[in-house]
C-alpha angles and dihedrals in degrees: 000000000000127000091200120098133182106196130220118238110327136169123240123225129178085015114196100140096122098040119049120231128195113257103224092206097058104013093235126133106243140179112222149159139178112239123211114201119193110240087226089066093083092164093062093040091051092047091051091050093046092048091050091050091048091051091051091049091048091051102037105019112206091339099078108165116250092234116045129155112256113210094203108088130185114244091201095058108024119096135198118266089265091056096253119130122267119251122283092258088072094060112112093012142102114216140193140171122244132185146170137191088218118073110249120227117241131201132182125236090278095053096255117142116255109218108172125069088222090067092071122039139169109288095037121122130229147117126281135201115223141174121211116221133178123223139194107191130156092338094312116117127184150097131281135180118238120208109241114233101235116025116075118128120189140177118179091195094058 
């Protein structure tokens, strides 16, 4: 079973996938975005879940821990750290964060390279290529989605 997923149409939030930002937790420069997946896109949701399960199996075999962090969060039930609701754009969506230390390539709907970070902004729609990976670090166990370095397709007019 593959850990690689190319999503259907998703929405980008906190988009910094073309300009690296310093991760305050590890000090590394990273490219990242938050991805909002419509709950109606069951194909993408099922692929994300299957990739996460495959990553867990690859890491832990048949001894998957009972409590692992799931990267796919529910926009209808999650709240901000202060307990207040998320914005209305999260309604009807699952969401997750993805990042990479390598700059991902980006193309528009016609296959032309997107060079400038101003060409894609938070709120734009597109597809993203990801790889699920499991981790066991400092007592934390779970799955995350890594942003693949050369397969992001976007179209802000979608």
